Coordinates of C-alpha atoms and ligand atoms in Angstrom, one line a residue:
M179 CA 109.4 73.0 131.8
N180 CA 107.2 70.3 133.4
T181 CA 103.6 71.1 134.1
R182 CA 100.6 69.4 135.6
Q183 CA 96.9 69.9 134.8
F184 CA 94.0 69.9 137.2
I185 CA 90.2 70.3 136.8
L186 CA 89.0 71.9 140.0
S187 CA 86.1 73.6 141.6
P188 CA 86.4 77.5 141.7
K189 CA 87.3 77.3 145.4
E190 CA 89.9 74.6 145.0
A191 CA 91.4 76.4 142.0
Y192 CA 91.5 79.6 144.0
E193 CA 93.3 77.9 146.9
A194 CA 95.7 76.1 144.6
A195 CA 96.7 79.4 143.0
Q196 CA 97.8 80.6 146.5
K197 CA 100.1 77.6 146.8
W198 CA 101.4 76.6 143.4
R199 CA 102.7 78.5 140.5
V200 CA 100.0 78.7 137.8
V201 CA 101.0 78.8 134.1
K202 CA 97.5 78.6 132.6
R203 CA 94.0 79.1 134.0
S204 CA 90.6 79.0 132.3
V205 CA 87.0 78.9 133.6
D206 CA 84.6 76.4 132.1
A207 CA 81.1 77.5 132.7
R208 CA 79.4 75.4 130.0
Q209 CA 78.0 72.8 132.4
R210 CA 75.9 73.4 135.5
E211 CA 78.9 72.6 137.7
L212 CA 81.5 75.2 137.2
K213 CA 85.1 74.0 136.6
V214 CA 88.4 75.6 136.5
H215 CA 91.2 74.2 134.3
L216 CA 94.5 74.8 136.0
T217 CA 98.0 74.1 134.7
V218 CA 100.7 74.5 137.3
L219 CA 104.5 74.2 137.2
A220 CA 105.7 70.7 138.4
D221 CA 109.0 69.2 139.3
D222 CA 110.5 66.2 137.5
E223 CA 108.2 63.8 139.5
G224 CA 105.1 65.8 138.6
K225 CA 104.7 67.4 142.0
P226 CA 103.4 71.0 141.8
I227 CA 106.1 73.6 142.5
P228 CA 105.1 75.7 145.6
I229 CA 104.9 79.4 145.0
H230 CA 107.5 80.3 147.6
N231 CA 110.1 78.3 145.6
S232 CA 109.3 80.2 142.4
Q233 CA 108.0 83.7 143.0
F234 CA 106.4 85.6 140.2
T235 CA 109.6 87.4 139.3
I236 CA 111.3 87.9 136.1
N237 CA 114.7 86.7 136.6
N238 CA 117.3 85.6 134.1
S239 CA 120.2 85.3 136.5
P240 CA 121.6 81.8 136.6
D241 CA 121.7 82.0 140.4
G242 CA 118.1 83.1 140.7
D243 CA 114.8 81.5 140.1
R244 CA 115.0 78.0 138.8
F245 CA 111.9 78.7 136.8
P246 CA 112.2 82.1 135.3
L247 CA 108.9 83.3 134.0
Y248 CA 110.3 84.8 130.9
T249 CA 113.3 86.6 129.5
P250 CA 112.9 90.3 130.2
P251 CA 113.4 92.7 127.3
V252 CA 116.8 94.5 127.1
Y253 CA 116.5 98.1 125.7
K254 CA 119.5 99.7 124.1
D255 CA 120.5 103.4 124.4
V256 CA 119.6 105.1 121.1
H257 CA 120.5 108.7 122.0
E258 CA 123.2 108.6 119.4
A259 CA 121.7 105.9 117.1
E260 CA 122.2 106.3 113.4
R261 CA 119.1 104.4 112.5
K262 CA 115.8 106.0 113.1
A263 CA 112.2 105.3 112.4
I264 CA 109.1 107.5 112.6
I265 CA 106.0 106.2 114.2
I266 CA 102.6 107.9 113.8
G267 CA 100.3 107.1 116.6
C268 CA 101.1 106.1 120.2
G269 CA 98.5 103.3 120.7
P270 CA 99.4 99.7 121.4
A271 CA 100.7 99.2 117.8
G272 CA 102.9 102.3 117.9
L273 CA 104.2 101.8 121.5
F274 CA 105.1 98.1 120.9
A275 CA 106.8 99.0 117.6
A276 CA 108.8 101.7 119.5
L277 CA 109.9 99.2 122.2
T278 CA 110.9 96.7 119.6
L279 CA 113.0 99.2 117.7
L280 CA 114.7 100.1 121.0
E281 CA 115.6 96.5 121.6
H282 CA 117.4 96.6 118.3
G283 CA 119.1 99.9 118.7
I284 CA 116.9 101.9 116.4
K285 CA 115.7 105.3 117.6
P286 CA 111.9 105.6 117.5
I287 CA 110.4 109.1 117.0
I288 CA 106.7 109.0 117.8
Y289 CA 104.1 111.6 116.8
E290 CA 100.9 111.5 118.7
R291 CA 98.0 113.9 118.1
G292 CA 96.6 113.6 121.6
K293 CA 98.0 114.5 125.1
E294 CA 100.1 112.5 127.5
V295 CA 98.1 110.3 129.8
S296 CA 97.7 112.4 132.9
E297 CA 96.5 115.4 130.8
R298 CA 94.2 113.1 128.8
K299 CA 92.6 111.9 132.0
K300 CA 91.4 115.5 132.7
D301 CA 89.7 115.7 129.2
I302 CA 88.1 112.4 129.7
A303 CA 86.7 113.5 133.1
L304 CA 85.2 116.6 131.4
L305 CA 83.7 114.4 128.7
N306 CA 82.0 112.2 131.4
R307 CA 80.7 115.3 133.2
N308 CA 79.1 116.6 129.9
E309 CA 81.5 119.5 129.9
G310 CA 82.6 119.1 126.3
L311 CA 84.6 116.9 123.9
N312 CA 88.2 117.6 123.0
P313 CA 88.5 116.3 119.5
E314 CA 92.2 115.7 120.0
S315 CA 92.1 114.2 123.5
N316 CA 89.4 111.6 124.4
Y317 CA 88.8 107.9 124.7
C318 CA 90.4 107.3 121.2
F319 CA 93.2 109.9 120.9
G320 CA 96.1 110.4 123.2
E321 CA 99.0 108.5 124.8
G322 CA 98.3 104.8 124.7
G323 CA 95.7 105.3 122.0
A324 CA 92.3 103.6 122.4
G325 CA 94.0 101.0 124.5
T326 CA 94.6 103.3 127.5
F327 CA 91.1 103.8 128.9
S328 CA 90.0 100.5 127.3
D329 CA 88.8 97.6 129.2
G330 CA 92.3 96.0 128.9
K331 CA 91.1 92.5 128.0
L332 CA 94.1 90.8 126.5
F333 CA 92.4 88.1 124.6
S334 CA 94.0 86.5 121.6
R335 CA 96.5 83.8 122.3
S336 CA 96.5 82.7 118.6
K337 CA 100.0 81.8 117.4
K338 CA 99.0 82.6 113.9
R339 CA 100.4 86.1 113.7
G340 CA 103.3 85.6 116.1
N341 CA 104.1 85.4 119.7
M342 CA 101.1 86.7 121.6
Q343 CA 102.6 85.5 124.9
R344 CA 105.5 88.0 124.3
V345 CA 103.0 90.8 124.3
M346 CA 101.7 89.6 127.7
E347 CA 105.2 89.4 129.0
I348 CA 106.0 93.0 127.9
F349 CA 102.7 94.2 129.6
H350 CA 103.8 92.3 132.7
Y351 CA 107.3 93.8 132.6
F352 CA 105.8 97.3 132.7
G353 CA 103.5 96.5 135.6
A354 CA 100.5 94.4 134.5
P355 CA 99.4 91.8 137.1
D356 CA 100.8 88.3 137.1
T357 CA 97.5 86.9 135.8
V358 CA 98.2 88.3 132.3
L359 CA 100.8 85.6 132.0
Y360 CA 98.4 82.7 132.5
E361 CA 94.8 83.7 132.3
A362 CA 92.9 82.5 129.2
H363 CA 91.0 85.7 129.3
A364 CA 93.5 88.1 130.9
H365 CA 92.3 91.5 132.0
I366 CA 94.2 94.6 133.1
G367 CA 91.5 97.2 133.8
S368 CA 91.2 100.8 132.8
D369 CA 92.4 102.0 136.3
K370 CA 95.8 100.1 135.8
L371 CA 96.4 100.7 132.1
P372 CA 97.4 104.4 132.3
G373 CA 100.3 103.6 134.8
I374 CA 101.6 100.9 132.5
I375 CA 101.5 103.1 129.4
K376 CA 103.3 105.9 131.3
R377 CA 106.1 103.5 132.3
M378 CA 106.4 102.4 128.6
R379 CA 106.8 106.1 127.7
E380 CA 109.4 106.7 130.4
C381 CA 111.4 103.8 129.2
I382 CA 111.3 105.0 125.5
I383 CA 112.5 108.5 126.5
E384 CA 115.0 107.3 129.0
H385 CA 116.7 105.2 126.3
G386 CA 116.8 108.0 123.8
G387 CA 113.6 107.7 121.9
E388 CA 111.4 110.7 121.2
I389 CA 107.6 111.2 121.8
H390 CA 106.0 114.4 120.5
F391 CA 102.5 114.8 121.9
E392 CA 99.8 117.1 120.6
T393 CA 101.4 116.7 117.1
C394 CA 98.9 115.6 114.5
V395 CA 100.5 114.5 111.3
T396 CA 98.7 116.1 108.4
S397 CA 101.1 115.1 105.6
L398 CA 103.4 112.1 105.4
K399 CA 105.8 113.9 103.2
E400 CA 106.1 116.8 105.6
V401 CA 106.7 114.6 108.7
E402 CA 109.4 112.7 107.0
S403 CA 111.3 115.8 105.7
R404 CA 111.5 117.2 109.3
K405 CA 114.0 114.4 110.2
T406 CA 117.5 113.7 109.0
A407 CA 117.4 110.8 106.6
T408 CA 119.6 108.0 107.7
L409 CA 118.5 105.0 105.6
K410 CA 119.7 104.9 102.1
D411 CA 117.2 102.4 100.9
K412 CA 114.9 102.5 97.9
S413 CA 112.0 103.8 99.8
Q414 CA 110.1 106.8 98.8
F415 CA 110.7 107.9 102.4
Q416 CA 114.3 107.9 103.6
T417 CA 113.3 107.3 107.1
P418 CA 110.8 104.5 107.4
I419 CA 107.4 105.5 108.8
I420 CA 105.3 103.1 110.9
L421 CA 101.7 104.2 110.5
A422 CA 99.8 103.2 113.6
I423 CA 96.8 105.6 113.6
G424 CA 94.0 103.4 115.0
H425 CA 90.6 103.4 113.3
S426 CA 89.1 106.7 114.5
A427 CA 91.3 109.2 112.7
H428 CA 89.0 109.8 109.8
D429 CA 90.8 113.0 108.8
T430 CA 94.1 111.1 108.6
Y431 CA 92.5 108.5 106.3
Q432 CA 91.4 111.4 104.1
M433 CA 95.0 112.7 104.1
L434 CA 96.3 109.3 103.1
A435 CA 93.8 109.1 100.3
A436 CA 94.8 112.6 99.1
E437 CA 98.5 111.5 99.2
G438 CA 97.6 108.5 97.1
V439 CA 98.2 105.7 99.6
A440 CA 96.5 102.5 98.5
M441 CA 93.4 101.6 100.5
E442 CA 90.3 99.5 100.2
T443 CA 87.0 99.0 102.0
K444 CA 86.9 96.0 104.3
G445 CA 84.2 94.3 106.3
F446 CA 83.4 95.6 109.7
A447 CA 80.6 95.5 112.3
M448 CA 78.2 98.0 114.0
G449 CA 75.4 97.9 116.4
V450 CA 74.6 98.9 120.0
R451 CA 75.9 98.5 123.6
I452 CA 73.7 96.4 125.8
E453 CA 73.7 96.6 129.6
H454 CA 72.3 94.1 132.0
P455 CA 72.4 94.0 135.8
Q456 CA 75.6 92.0 136.5
E457 CA 73.7 89.9 139.0
L458 CA 71.4 88.6 136.3
I459 CA 74.4 87.7 134.0
N460 CA 76.1 85.9 136.9
R461 CA 72.9 83.9 137.4
L462 CA 72.6 83.0 133.8
M463 CA 76.2 82.2 133.0
Y464 CA 77.0 80.5 136.3
H465 CA 73.7 78.6 136.3
L466 CA 72.7 80.0 139.7
G467 CA 69.4 80.8 141.2
K468 CA 66.9 79.4 138.7
P469 CA 64.7 76.6 140.1
H470 CA 65.2 74.2 137.2
L471 CA 68.9 75.0 137.0
T472 CA 70.0 75.0 140.5
S473 CA 69.5 71.8 142.5
P474 CA 67.6 68.6 142.7
Q475 CA 66.8 69.6 146.3
G476 CA 64.5 72.3 144.8
R477 CA 66.3 75.4 146.0
S478 CA 64.4 78.1 144.1
T479 CA 65.8 81.4 145.1
P480 CA 69.1 83.0 144.1
L481 CA 71.6 81.3 146.3
E482 CA 73.2 84.4 147.9
G483 CA 76.0 82.4 149.6
E484 CA 76.7 80.3 146.5
M485 CA 76.7 83.3 144.3
E486 CA 79.0 85.3 146.5
G487 CA 81.3 82.3 146.8
V488 CA 81.6 81.8 143.1
I489 CA 82.2 85.5 142.4
K490 CA 84.9 85.6 145.1
Y491 CA 86.7 82.8 143.4
I492 CA 86.3 83.4 139.7
G493 CA 84.9 87.0 139.5
N494 CA 81.8 88.4 137.8
A495 CA 80.6 86.4 134.8
S496 CA 81.1 87.3 131.2
Y497 CA 79.6 85.9 128.0
S498 CA 80.4 85.5 124.3
L499 CA 77.4 85.1 122.1
V500 CA 77.1 84.6 118.3
T501 CA 74.4 83.8 115.9
Q502 CA 73.7 84.1 112.1
V503 CA 70.7 86.2 110.9
D504 CA 70.0 86.5 107.2
G505 CA 73.5 85.7 106.1
R506 CA 75.3 88.0 108.5
G507 CA 76.9 87.4 111.9
V508 CA 75.3 88.9 114.9
Y509 CA 77.6 88.7 118.0
S510 CA 78.6 90.1 121.3
F511 CA 81.8 92.1 121.4
C512 CA 84.1 93.4 124.1
M513 CA 82.0 92.2 127.0
C514 CA 82.8 94.1 130.2
P515 CA 81.7 92.4 133.4
G516 CA 81.3 94.8 136.3
G517 CA 82.0 97.7 133.9
H518 CA 80.7 101.0 132.5
I519 CA 79.5 102.2 129.1
V520 CA 81.7 105.2 128.0
P521 CA 81.4 107.9 125.3
A522 CA 84.0 106.9 122.7
G523 CA 83.4 109.5 120.0
S524 CA 86.2 111.7 118.7
A525 CA 84.2 114.4 116.9
E526 CA 81.4 116.8 117.9
G527 CA 77.9 116.0 116.6
M528 CA 78.3 112.2 116.8
C529 CA 77.3 109.7 119.4
V530 CA 79.6 106.6 119.8
V531 CA 79.6 104.3 122.8
N532 CA 82.0 101.6 124.0
G533 CA 82.7 99.8 127.3
M534 CA 85.4 99.4 129.9
S535 CA 85.9 98.0 133.4
A536 CA 88.3 98.6 136.2
S537 CA 90.6 95.9 137.4
H538 CA 88.2 94.6 140.1
R539 CA 85.3 94.5 137.7
N540 CA 82.9 95.3 140.5
S541 CA 80.3 97.7 139.2
P542 CA 76.7 96.3 139.3
Y543 CA 76.5 96.4 135.5
A544 CA 77.5 94.0 132.7
N545 CA 77.8 95.6 129.3
S546 CA 78.9 94.4 125.8
G547 CA 78.8 95.5 122.2
M548 CA 76.1 93.7 120.2
V549 CA 77.1 94.1 116.6
V550 CA 76.1 93.0 113.1
Q551 CA 78.7 92.1 110.5
I552 CA 78.7 94.5 107.5
N553 CA 80.3 93.5 104.2
P554 CA 81.7 96.0 101.7
E555 CA 78.9 95.1 99.2
D556 CA 76.3 96.1 101.8
I557 CA 77.3 99.8 101.2
A558 CA 76.8 101.4 97.8
G559 CA 79.7 103.0 95.9
N560 CA 83.3 102.3 95.1
D561 CA 85.1 104.8 97.3
P562 CA 87.6 102.9 99.6
L563 CA 86.4 105.2 102.4
K564 CA 82.7 104.5 102.0
G565 CA 82.6 102.4 105.2
L566 CA 83.8 105.5 107.2
E567 CA 81.0 107.5 105.7
F568 CA 78.5 104.9 106.6
Q569 CA 79.8 104.8 110.2
E570 CA 79.7 108.6 110.5
A571 CA 76.2 108.7 109.2
L572 CA 75.0 106.3 111.9
E573 CA 76.9 108.2 114.6
R574 CA 75.3 111.5 113.5
L575 CA 71.9 109.9 113.4
A576 CA 72.4 108.7 117.0
Y577 CA 73.5 112.1 118.1
E578 CA 70.4 113.7 116.5
Q579 CA 68.1 111.3 118.3
S580 CA 69.3 112.4 121.6
A581 CA 69.4 116.1 120.5
I582 CA 65.7 115.8 119.8
S583 CA 65.2 115.4 123.5
H584 CA 67.4 118.5 124.1
Q585 CA 70.1 116.3 125.6
P586 CA 72.7 116.2 122.9
S587 CA 75.4 114.7 125.1
A588 CA 73.2 111.9 126.3
A589 CA 73.0 108.6 124.3
P590 CA 69.8 107.3 122.8
A591 CA 68.6 104.1 124.6
Q592 CA 65.7 101.7 124.7
R593 CA 64.8 98.8 127.0
M594 CA 65.8 95.5 125.4
K595 CA 62.4 93.8 125.2
D596 CA 60.8 97.0 124.0
F597 CA 63.4 97.2 121.2
V598 CA 62.7 93.6 120.2
E599 CA 59.0 93.9 120.3
G600 CA 58.9 97.4 118.7
R601 CA 57.5 99.6 121.4
A602 CA 58.7 102.8 123.0
S603 CA 60.2 102.6 126.5
K604 CA 58.3 104.8 128.9
D605 CA 61.3 105.0 131.2
L606 CA 64.8 103.5 131.3
P607 CA 66.6 101.5 133.9
K608 CA 69.6 102.8 135.7
C609 CA 72.6 102.8 133.5
S610 CA 76.4 103.2 134.0
Y611 CA 76.8 105.7 131.2
L612 CA 77.8 108.9 133.0
P613 CA 76.7 111.5 130.4
G614 CA 73.2 110.0 130.6
I615 CA 70.7 108.2 128.4
V616 CA 67.4 109.2 126.9
P617 CA 64.5 107.1 125.6
S618 CA 64.6 106.6 121.9
R619 CA 63.1 104.3 119.2
L620 CA 66.2 102.5 118.1
D621 CA 63.9 99.8 116.7
Q622 CA 62.7 102.5 114.2
W623 CA 65.8 104.5 113.3
L624 CA 68.6 101.9 113.2
P625 CA 69.1 100.8 109.6
A626 CA 66.9 97.6 109.1
G627 CA 70.0 95.6 108.1
I628 CA 71.3 96.2 111.7
G629 CA 68.1 96.7 113.8
K630 CA 66.2 93.7 112.5
R631 CA 69.1 91.4 112.7
L632 CA 69.8 92.6 116.3
Q633 CA 66.2 91.9 117.2
Q634 CA 66.4 88.3 115.9
G635 CA 69.9 87.9 117.4
F636 CA 68.5 88.8 120.9
R637 CA 65.7 86.3 120.5
D638 CA 68.3 83.6 119.6
F639 CA 70.5 84.5 122.6
D640 CA 67.5 84.2 124.8
K641 CA 66.9 80.6 123.6
K642 CA 70.4 79.8 124.7
Y643 CA 70.2 81.7 128.0
P644 CA 66.5 82.1 129.0
G645 CA 66.1 85.4 130.7
F646 CA 68.8 87.2 128.7
L647 CA 66.1 89.0 126.7
T648 CA 64.6 91.3 129.4
N649 CA 63.4 94.8 130.0
D650 CA 65.9 95.0 132.9
A651 CA 68.5 95.4 130.2
V652 CA 69.0 98.5 128.1
I653 CA 70.5 99.0 124.7
V654 CA 72.4 102.2 124.0
G655 CA 73.4 103.6 120.6
V656 CA 75.6 103.3 118.8
E657 CA 78.5 100.9 118.9
S658 CA 80.1 101.8 115.6
R659 CA 83.8 101.6 116.1
S660 CA 84.3 97.9 116.8
S661 CA 86.6 97.4 113.8
S662 CA 88.1 99.4 111.0
P663 CA 86.1 99.7 107.8
V664 CA 89.3 100.5 105.8
R665 CA 92.4 98.5 104.9
I666 CA 95.6 100.3 104.1
I667 CA 96.9 97.7 101.7
R668 CA 100.4 96.3 102.4
D669 CA 102.7 93.7 101.0
P670 CA 102.3 90.6 103.1
E671 CA 106.1 89.9 103.0
T672 CA 107.6 93.4 103.5
L673 CA 104.6 94.8 105.5
Q674 CA 105.1 98.0 103.5
S675 CA 102.3 99.8 101.7
I676 CA 101.9 98.3 98.2
N677 CA 102.3 101.7 96.5
T678 CA 104.2 103.8 99.1
P679 CA 107.4 102.0 99.9
G680 CA 108.9 102.9 103.3
L681 CA 105.4 103.2 104.8
Y682 CA 104.5 100.4 107.2
P683 CA 100.7 100.5 107.9
C684 CA 100.0 98.5 111.1
G685 CA 97.6 98.0 113.9
E686 CA 93.8 98.3 114.0
G687 CA 93.6 101.3 111.7
A688 CA 95.5 99.6 108.9
G689 CA 92.9 96.9 109.0
Y690 CA 95.3 94.1 110.0
A691 CA 94.5 93.8 113.7
G692 CA 91.6 94.1 116.1
G693 CA 92.1 94.7 119.8
I694 CA 95.0 95.5 122.0
T695 CA 97.1 92.3 121.7
S696 CA 96.9 91.8 118.0
S697 CA 97.6 95.5 117.4
A698 CA 100.6 95.4 119.7
L699 CA 101.8 92.3 117.9
D700 CA 101.3 93.9 114.5
G701 CA 103.4 96.9 115.7
I702 CA 106.2 94.5 116.8
N703 CA 106.1 92.8 113.4
A704 CA 106.3 96.1 111.5
A705 CA 109.3 97.1 113.6
L706 CA 111.0 93.8 113.0
K707 CA 110.7 94.4 109.2
I708 CA 112.5 97.7 109.6
V709 CA 115.2 95.9 111.8
Q710 CA 115.8 93.4 108.9
Q711 CA 116.3 96.1 106.3
Ligands
FAD28 C1 86.5 102.1 125.5 C2 87.3 101.1 124.7 C3 87.4 99.8 125.3 C4 88.2 98.9 124.6 N1 88.4 97.7 125.2 C5 89.2 96.8 124.6 C6 89.6 95.6 125.3 O1 89.1 95.3 126.4 N2 90.4 94.7 124.7 C7 90.9 94.9 123.5 O2 91.7 94.1 122.9 N3 90.6 96.1 122.8 C8 89.8 97.0 123.4 N4 89.5 98.2 122.7 C9 90.1 98.4 121.4 C10 91.6 98.7 121.5 O3 91.8 99.8 122.3 C11 92.1 99.0 120.1 O4 91.9 97.8 119.3 C12 93.6 99.2 120.1 O5 93.9 100.3 120.9 C13 94.1 99.5 118.7 O6 95.5 99.8 118.8 P1 96.2 100.7 117.7 O7 97.6 101.0 118.2 O8 96.1 100.1 116.4 O9 95.4 102.1 117.6 P2 94.9 103.1 118.7 O10 94.9 102.5 120.0 O11 93.6 103.6 118.2 O12 96.0 104.2 118.6 C14 96.2 105.1 117.5 C15 96.8 106.4 118.0 O13 97.2 107.2 116.8 C16 96.9 108.5 117.1 N5 96.8 109.2 115.8 C17 95.8 109.0 114.8 N6 96.0 109.8 113.8 C18 97.1 110.5 114.0 C19 97.8 111.5 113.3 N7 97.4 111.9 112.1 N8 99.0 112.1 113.9 C20 99.4 111.7 115.1 N9 98.7 110.7 115.8 C21 97.6 110.1 115.3 C22 95.7 108.5 117.9 O14 95.6 109.7 118.7 C23 95.9 107.3 118.8 O15 96.5 107.6 120.0 C24 88.8 99.2 123.4 C25 88.6 100.4 122.8 C26 87.9 101.4 123.5 C27 87.7 102.8 122.8

């Protein structure tokens, strides 16, 4: 495939993408002048291929598109398949594992504690209206896992763990927009994800796989004995089990510990969500509207036209910030331009927040997690689940802080500058968090290892982007589930648990992935190991 690269202005890149077939696009906002790096398909003489000669279709017919985008997956009928595999958890890891098994003629049998996506939506609506949390059906549990109502940023293109591009292609095959095939920072959006997940489920069932919703697995031995064994291998389990439970099922980790599955504590991160007005983030990141940053002609006000133009062509700005404070990383995580903060807890009496945005990313708010790295040695004790306890303790503390103000379903919050300078916020700015926020002294009750580092981290970020540290921004507690504090130890070759053969821990909950794409890829890899048996 011939390609040609261009460095263009946002407007030129936007127009080029209407004419030519793009294979890679990334925005470079490091300099004052914004640039878009565009790679397009080209013919043998280097001329860009017009889009009408090569539509965005997946086509592997020899008479079809001269430049097929990718080879579509072919799923086999497994209604009568002899080989079966059990999958616990229907998040990205479980779903992509199931689809991979289907490609190889193995019947996937999925157990998912939560509800199917349309029912789950109703529980999420209740949660956002402060009408109660369903501990089995929420932002973490249910069809599609934490990935369904996530932001849907599909980030990592690292080739280290396998073919990330294939994950994008499978998302595209089930209805994700063309941009997931070429954007450096692809994004689907929480309004589009449920439809994609539903189509994946329909495909699995249509081809003979099984999905059992509202079925929480409370014992590995029990779940396995319910199915006819078909594999005569040396496994403890006669039917292989892919364990794709995500990182929020604390009861399931307890069950695994009780059944003797080898686990260890791993490093993770916790902190807060921060929300700025999106307009301010656009100005800072796109270098718009500050006298010393805008133009030699001395334009000093936000350039309305310029701002609108840029947003039209490259969308609302995001950021990725990182610094080191006292030997630990402090960084932004899961930044959601034009998004919302959401209640992401899965148990009563705990307050957990996260962020998402719809496909258009057009809310007036910009939020991101701001977290501090926590190493196993930062927490006392030897229990492999000690990180979970630490997480829960902070989530309970956050809940109690809002309960003090008689608003237990609201989240505790503080204006950013007040937090850094150690004063109470008399009032709070408008915030996208639907259940509501209440003023609280996060500067006082966050553990010093987190709170003090965040304060310094925010000062550091302000040096890089003057204006970032502002009382127009609000911090909301707590962002505690950015990564798993536990690793379910597996053999790097076979991907099976080191002491429970036949069990394939994978995805974010097993501690080998973080985020949608890497979890999906880890699920694919686990399934491929079963295929090779
Ligand atoms: C609000 C929000 C926004 C996010 N935004 C992004 C983003 O933009 N980009 C990104 O890459 N990542 C994002 N993430 C993280 C991403 O969703 C996760 O990394 C990813 O979903 C992990 O995939 P997984 O399959 O390993 O686990 P999960 O998606 O957590 O799925 C695990 C599934 O297992 C089920 N389960 C657990 N225990 C049992 C049991 N005992 N029996 C049966 N079923 C069980 C759960 O109900 C769940 O459905 C976001 C997460 C949230 C909550």
